[in-house]
Amino acid sequence: MLRPLFRLLLAALVVWLPLALYLFVWPSQDDPRRAAAIIVLAGDGAHRFPRALELARAGVAPVLVVSDGAHSDWAPARKLCAHPRGHGFRVICLRPAPYSTRGEARGALELAERYRWRSLLVVTSTYHLFRSRLLFKRCLDGHARVYATGTGSSLAWLPLNMASETVKLGLVFTTRRGC
């Protein structure tokens, strides 16, 4: 009984690993070109937030949306949200509801409708890029490009991130298909 189960698990791993590497380690990403707004997703403030700030300062977009910035563990994001003026770009601090990537995509949709944005550049981590792109494109009718800043954590976390994203992606394709 144990041998067939072991073979099944091994076969599943052989199928899953190359697919996971393609989706979560080497996904295709969009160029960070001009957009109506940049949104930096919560989590991994050490990589995502500085890159989004750099893009905003470079004039990629006149607006920087910081997801969960006012409540963040990232001191620079809290500071920016506490003092949103005088940066050369507009700062909007978003508190997603629910607190998830789906909530961030829905919040971005509300802002896009309110301000009539036709394009959005989403900044996230490499392992998170594929699912973020899927959710934002669903919510924003294809008007979102997604850019990754890197792994977002140490390589030791990569297997856990890949497994977690696999489960979350499964939910996005099955029970949570809408925006």
JSON list of N, CA, C and O in Angstrom, two decimals, residues 68-101:
[
{"chain": "A", "resi": 68, "resn": "ASP", "atom": "N", "xyz": [-2.12, 48.96, 2.36]},
{"chain": "A", "resi": 68, "resn": "ASP", "atom": "CA", "xyz": [-1.90, 48.80, 3.79]},
{"chain": "A", "resi": 68, "resn": "ASP", "atom": "C", "xyz": [-0.74, 49.63, 4.31]},
{"chain": "A", "resi": 68, "resn": "ASP", "atom": "O", "xyz": [-0.13, 49.30, 5.33]},
{"chain": "A", "resi": 69, "resn": "GLY", "atom": "N", "xyz": [-0.43, 50.72, 3.64]},
{"chain": "A", "resi": 69, "resn": "GLY", "atom": "CA", "xyz": [0.71, 51.54, 4.04]},
{"chain": "A", "resi": 69, "resn": "GLY", "atom": "C", "xyz": [0.58, 52.17, 5.40]},
{"chain": "A", "resi": 69, "resn": "GLY", "atom": "O", "xyz": [1.53, 52.20, 6.17]},
{"chain": "A", "resi": 70, "resn": "ALA", "atom": "N", "xyz": [-0.60, 52.67, 5.74]},
{"chain": "A", "resi": 70, "resn": "ALA", "atom": "CA", "xyz": [-0.78, 53.35, 7.02]},
{"chain": "A", "resi": 70, "resn": "ALA", "atom": "C", "xyz": [-0.68, 52.38, 8.20]},
{"chain": "A", "resi": 70, "resn": "ALA", "atom": "O", "xyz": [-0.35, 52.79, 9.31]},
{"chain": "A", "resi": 71, "resn": "HIS", "atom": "N", "xyz": [-0.95, 51.11, 7.97]},
{"chain": "A", "resi": 71, "resn": "HIS", "atom": "CA", "xyz": [-0.92, 50.11, 9.04]},
{"chain": "A", "resi": 71, "resn": "HIS", "atom": "C", "xyz": [0.24, 49.14, 8.90]},
{"chain": "A", "resi": 71, "resn": "HIS", "atom": "O", "xyz": [0.31, 48.13, 9.58]},
{"chain": "A", "resi": 72, "resn": "SER", "atom": "N", "xyz": [1.14, 49.44, 8.04]},
{"chain": "A", "resi": 72, "resn": "SER", "atom": "CA", "xyz": [2.20, 48.53, 7.64]},
{"chain": "A", "resi": 72, "resn": "SER", "atom": "C", "xyz": [3.29, 48.36, 8.68]},
{"chain": "A", "resi": 72, "resn": "SER", "atom": "O", "xyz": [3.51, 49.22, 9.53]},
{"chain": "A", "resi": 73, "resn": "ASP", "atom": "N", "xyz": [4.01, 47.25, 8.54]},
{"chain": "A", "resi": 73, "resn": "ASP", "atom": "CA", "xyz": [5.23, 47.04, 9.33]},
{"chain": "A", "resi": 73, "resn": "ASP", "atom": "C", "xyz": [6.39, 47.84, 8.74]},
{"chain": "A", "resi": 73, "resn": "ASP", "atom": "O", "xyz": [7.42, 47.97, 9.37]},
{"chain": "A", "resi": 74, "resn": "TRP", "atom": "N", "xyz": [6.23, 48.33, 7.51]},
{"chain": "A", "resi": 74, "resn": "TRP", "atom": "CA", "xyz": [7.31, 49.06, 6.84]},
{"chain": "A", "resi": 74, "resn": "TRP", "atom": "C", "xyz": [7.23, 50.52, 7.28]},
{"chain": "A", "resi": 74, "resn": "TRP", "atom": "O", "xyz": [6.32, 51.24, 6.90]},
{"chain": "A", "resi": 75, "resn": "ALA", "atom": "N", "xyz": [8.18, 50.94, 8.06]},
{"chain": "A", "resi": 75, "resn": "ALA", "atom": "CA", "xyz": [8.20, 52.32, 8.56]},
{"chain": "A", "resi": 75, "resn": "ALA", "atom": "C", "xyz": [8.18, 53.35, 7.42]},
{"chain": "A", "resi": 75, "resn": "ALA", "atom": "O", "xyz": [7.45, 54.35, 7.52]},
{"chain": "A", "resi": 76, "resn": "PRO", "atom": "N", "xyz": [8.93, 53.16, 6.33]},
{"chain": "A", "resi": 76, "resn": "PRO", "atom": "CA", "xyz": [8.87, 54.15, 5.24]},
{"chain": "A", "resi": 76, "resn": "PRO", "atom": "C", "xyz": [7.47, 54.28, 4.63]},
{"chain": "A", "resi": 76, "resn": "PRO", "atom": "O", "xyz": [7.06, 55.38, 4.26]},
{"chain": "A", "resi": 77, "resn": "ALA", "atom": "N", "xyz": [6.73, 53.18, 4.54]},
{"chain": "A", "resi": 77, "resn": "ALA", "atom": "CA", "xyz": [5.38, 53.25, 3.99]},
{"chain": "A", "resi": 77, "resn": "ALA", "atom": "C", "xyz": [4.45, 53.99, 4.96]},
{"chain": "A", "resi": 77, "resn": "ALA", "atom": "O", "xyz": [3.64, 54.82, 4.53]},
{"chain": "A", "resi": 78, "resn": "ARG", "atom": "N", "xyz": [4.56, 53.71, 6.25]},
{"chain": "A", "resi": 78, "resn": "ARG", "atom": "CA", "xyz": [3.75, 54.43, 7.24]},
{"chain": "A", "resi": 78, "resn": "ARG", "atom": "C", "xyz": [4.05, 55.91, 7.20]},
{"chain": "A", "resi": 78, "resn": "ARG", "atom": "O", "xyz": [3.15, 56.74, 7.25]},
{"chain": "A", "resi": 79, "resn": "LYS", "atom": "N", "xyz": [5.33, 56.26, 7.06]},
{"chain": "A", "resi": 79, "resn": "LYS", "atom": "CA", "xyz": [5.74, 57.67, 7.01]},
{"chain": "A", "resi": 79, "resn": "LYS", "atom": "C", "xyz": [5.16, 58.34, 5.77]},
{"chain": "A", "resi": 79, "resn": "LYS", "atom": "O", "xyz": [4.65, 59.46, 5.84]},
{"chain": "A", "resi": 80, "resn": "LEU", "atom": "N", "xyz": [5.24, 57.66, 4.63]},
{"chain": "A", "resi": 80, "resn": "LEU", "atom": "CA", "xyz": [4.70, 58.22, 3.38]},
{"chain": "A", "resi": 80, "resn": "LEU", "atom": "C", "xyz": [3.19, 58.43, 3.50]},
{"chain": "A", "resi": 80, "resn": "LEU", "atom": "O", "xyz": [2.67, 59.45, 3.06]},
{"chain": "A", "resi": 81, "resn": "CYS", "atom": "N", "xyz": [2.49, 57.47, 4.09]},
{"chain": "A", "resi": 81, "resn": "CYS", "atom": "CA", "xyz": [1.04, 57.59, 4.24]},
{"chain": "A", "resi": 81, "resn": "CYS", "atom": "C", "xyz": [0.66, 58.67, 5.25]},
{"chain": "A", "resi": 81, "resn": "CYS", "atom": "O", "xyz": [-0.37, 59.32, 5.11]},
{"chain": "A", "resi": 82, "resn": "ALA", "atom": "N", "xyz": [1.49, 58.88, 6.25]},
{"chain": "A", "resi": 82, "resn": "ALA", "atom": "CA", "xyz": [1.24, 59.93, 7.24]},
{"chain": "A", "resi": 82, "resn": "ALA", "atom": "C", "xyz": [1.49, 61.32, 6.66]},
{"chain": "A", "resi": 82, "resn": "ALA", "atom": "O", "xyz": [0.87, 62.29, 7.08]},
{"chain": "A", "resi": 83, "resn": "HIS", "atom": "N", "xyz": [2.39, 61.39, 5.67]},
{"chain": "A", "resi": 83, "resn": "HIS", "atom": "CA", "xyz": [2.74, 62.67, 5.03]},
{"chain": "A", "resi": 83, "resn": "HIS", "atom": "C", "xyz": [2.70, 62.48, 3.51]},
{"chain": "A", "resi": 83, "resn": "HIS", "atom": "O", "xyz": [3.74, 62.43, 2.85]},
{"chain": "A", "resi": 84, "resn": "PRO", "atom": "N", "xyz": [1.50, 62.41, 2.93]},
{"chain": "A", "resi": 84, "resn": "PRO", "atom": "CA", "xyz": [1.38, 62.06, 1.51]},
{"chain": "A", "resi": 84, "resn": "PRO", "atom": "C", "xyz": [1.69, 63.19, 0.52]},
{"chain": "A", "resi": 84, "resn": "PRO", "atom": "O", "xyz": [1.73, 62.96, -0.68]},
{"chain": "A", "resi": 85, "resn": "ARG", "atom": "N", "xyz": [1.92, 64.39, 0.98]},
{"chain": "A", "resi": 85, "resn": "ARG", "atom": "CA", "xyz": [2.14, 65.52, 0.06]},
{"chain": "A", "resi": 85, "resn": "ARG", "atom": "C", "xyz": [3.62, 65.85, -0.08]},
{"chain": "A", "resi": 85, "resn": "ARG", "atom": "O", "xyz": [4.43, 65.55, 0.77]},
{"chain": "A", "resi": 86, "resn": "GLY", "atom": "N", "xyz": [3.94, 66.49, -1.21]},
{"chain": "A", "resi": 86, "resn": "GLY", "atom": "CA", "xyz": [5.28, 67.00, -1.43]},
{"chain": "A", "resi": 86, "resn": "GLY", "atom": "C", "xyz": [6.29, 65.99, -1.94]},
{"chain": "A", "resi": 86, "resn": "GLY", "atom": "O", "xyz": [7.48, 66.13, -1.69]},
{"chain": "A", "resi": 87, "resn": "HIS", "atom": "N", "xyz": [5.82, 65.01, -2.69]},
{"chain": "A", "resi": 87, "resn": "HIS", "atom": "CA", "xyz": [6.73, 63.98, -3.20]},
{"chain": "A", "resi": 87, "resn": "HIS", "atom": "C", "xyz": [6.89, 64.04, -4.72]},
{"chain": "A", "resi": 87, "resn": "HIS", "atom": "O", "xyz": [7.66, 63.27, -5.28]},
{"chain": "A", "resi": 88, "resn": "GLY", "atom": "N", "xyz": [6.14, 64.90, -5.38]},
{"chain": "A", "resi": 88, "resn": "GLY", "atom": "CA", "xyz": [6.18, 64.95, -6.84]},
{"chain": "A", "resi": 88, "resn": "GLY", "atom": "C", "xyz": [5.20, 63.98, -7.48]},
{"chain": "A", "resi": 88, "resn": "GLY", "atom": "O", "xyz": [5.13, 63.88, -8.70]},
{"chain": "A", "resi": 89, "resn": "PHE", "atom": "N", "xyz": [4.46, 63.26, -6.68]},
{"chain": "A", "resi": 89, "resn": "PHE", "atom": "CA", "xyz": [3.41, 62.35, -7.14]},
{"chain": "A", "resi": 89, "resn": "PHE", "atom": "C", "xyz": [2.39, 62.25, -6.00]},
{"chain": "A", "resi": 89, "resn": "PHE", "atom": "O", "xyz": [2.68, 62.54, -4.85]},
{"chain": "A", "resi": 90, "resn": "ARG", "atom": "N", "xyz": [1.19, 61.89, -6.37]},
{"chain": "A", "resi": 90, "resn": "ARG", "atom": "CA", "xyz": [0.11, 61.76, -5.38]},
{"chain": "A", "resi": 90, "resn": "ARG", "atom": "C", "xyz": [0.24, 60.41, -4.67]},
{"chain": "A", "resi": 90, "resn": "ARG", "atom": "O", "xyz": [0.57, 59.40, -5.29]},
{"chain": "A", "resi": 91, "resn": "VAL", "atom": "N", "xyz": [-0.04, 60.38, -3.38]},
{"chain": "A", "resi": 91, "resn": "VAL", "atom": "CA", "xyz": [0.01, 59.15, -2.59]},
{"chain": "A", "resi": 91, "resn": "VAL", "atom": "C", "xyz": [-1.39, 58.83, -2.10]},
{"chain": "A", "resi": 91, "resn": "VAL", "atom": "O", "xyz": [-2.06, 59.69, -1.53]},
{"chain": "A", "resi": 92, "resn": "ILE", "atom": "N", "xyz": [-1.83, 57.60, -2.35]},
{"chain": "A", "resi": 92, "resn": "ILE", "atom": "CA", "xyz": [-3.10, 57.11, -1.82]},
{"chain": "A", "resi": 92, "resn": "ILE", "atom": "C", "xyz": [-2.80, 55.85, -1.03]},
{"chain": "A", "resi": 92, "resn": "ILE", "atom": "O", "xyz": [-2.14, 54.93, -1.54]},
{"chain": "A", "resi": 93, "resn": "CYS", "atom": "N", "xyz": [-3.25, 55.82, 0.22]},
{"chain": "A", "resi": 93, "resn": "CYS", "atom": "CA", "xyz": [-3.03, 54.64, 1.06]},
{"chain": "A", "resi": 93, "resn": "CYS", "atom": "C", "xyz": [-4.32, 53.85, 1.15]},
{"chain": "A", "resi": 93, "resn": "CYS", "atom": "O", "xyz": [-5.35, 54.37, 1.57]},
{"chain": "A", "resi": 94, "resn": "LEU", "atom": "N", "xyz": [-4.25, 52.63, 0.71]},
{"chain": "A", "resi": 94, "resn": "LEU", "atom": "CA", "xyz": [-5.41, 51.75, 0.57]},
{"chain": "A", "resi": 94, "resn": "LEU", "atom": "C", "xyz": [-5.41, 50.72, 1.69]},
{"chain": "A", "resi": 94, "resn": "LEU", "atom": "O", "xyz": [-4.38, 50.08, 1.94]},
{"chain": "A", "resi": 95, "resn": "ARG", "atom": "N", "xyz": [-6.54, 50.53, 2.35]},
{"chain": "A", "resi": 95, "resn": "ARG", "atom": "CA", "xyz": [-6.70, 49.45, 3.31]},
{"chain": "A", "resi": 95, "resn": "ARG", "atom": "C", "xyz": [-7.61, 48.42, 2.64]},
{"chain": "A", "resi": 95, "resn": "ARG", "atom": "O", "xyz": [-8.82, 48.60, 2.55]},
{"chain": "A", "resi": 96, "resn": "PRO", "atom": "N", "xyz": [-7.03, 47.32, 2.10]},
{"chain": "A", "resi": 96, "resn": "PRO", "atom": "CA", "xyz": [-7.84, 46.35, 1.36]},
{"chain": "A", "resi": 96, "resn": "PRO", "atom": "C", "xyz": [-8.83, 45.61, 2.25]},
{"chain": "A", "resi": 96, "resn": "PRO", "atom": "O", "xyz": [-8.53, 45.30, 3.40]},
{"chain": "A", "resi": 97, "resn": "ALA", "atom": "N", "xyz": [-10.01, 45.36, 1.71]},
{"chain": "A", "resi": 97, "resn": "ALA", "atom": "CA", "xyz": [-11.03, 44.58, 2.41]},
{"chain": "A", "resi": 97, "resn": "ALA", "atom": "C", "xyz": [-11.65, 43.63, 1.41]},
{"chain": "A", "resi": 97, "resn": "ALA", "atom": "O", "xyz": [-12.25, 44.09, 0.44]},
{"chain": "A", "resi": 98, "resn": "PRO", "atom": "N", "xyz": [-11.47, 42.35, 1.59]},
{"chain": "A", "resi": 98, "resn": "PRO", "atom": "CA", "xyz": [-10.73, 41.70, 2.67]},
{"chain": "A", "resi": 98, "resn": "PRO", "atom": "C", "xyz": [-9.23, 41.92, 2.51]},
{"chain": "A", "resi": 98, "resn": "PRO", "atom": "O", "xyz": [-8.76, 42.32, 1.45]},
{"chain": "A", "resi": 99, "resn": "TYR", "atom": "N", "xyz": [-8.51, 41.65, 3.58]},
{"chain": "A", "resi": 99, "resn": "TYR", "atom": "CA", "xyz": [-7.06, 41.84, 3.57]},
{"chain": "A", "resi": 99, "resn": "TYR", "atom": "C", "xyz": [-6.44, 40.66, 2.83]},
{"chain": "A", "resi": 99, "resn": "TYR", "atom": "O", "xyz": [-6.09, 39.64, 3.43]},
{"chain": "A", "resi": 100, "resn": "SER", "atom": "N", "xyz": [-6.35, 40.82, 1.53]},
{"chain": "A", "resi": 100, "resn": "SER", "atom": "CA", "xyz": [-5.83, 39.75, 0.65]},
{"chain": "A", "resi": 100, "resn": "SER", "atom": "C", "xyz": [-5.48, 40.38, -0.69]},
{"chain": "A", "resi": 100, "resn": "SER", "atom": "O", "xyz": [-5.79, 41.54, -0.95]},
{"chain": "A", "resi": 101, "resn": "THR", "atom": "N", "xyz": [-4.87, 39.59, -1.55]},
{"chain": "A", "resi": 101, "resn": "THR", "atom": "CA", "xyz": [-4.58, 40.08, -2.89]},
{"chain": "A", "resi": 101, "resn": "THR", "atom": "C", "xyz": [-5.88, 40.39, -3.63]},
{"chain": "A", "resi": 101, "resn": "THR", "atom": "O", "xyz": [-5.96, 41.38, -4.36]}
]
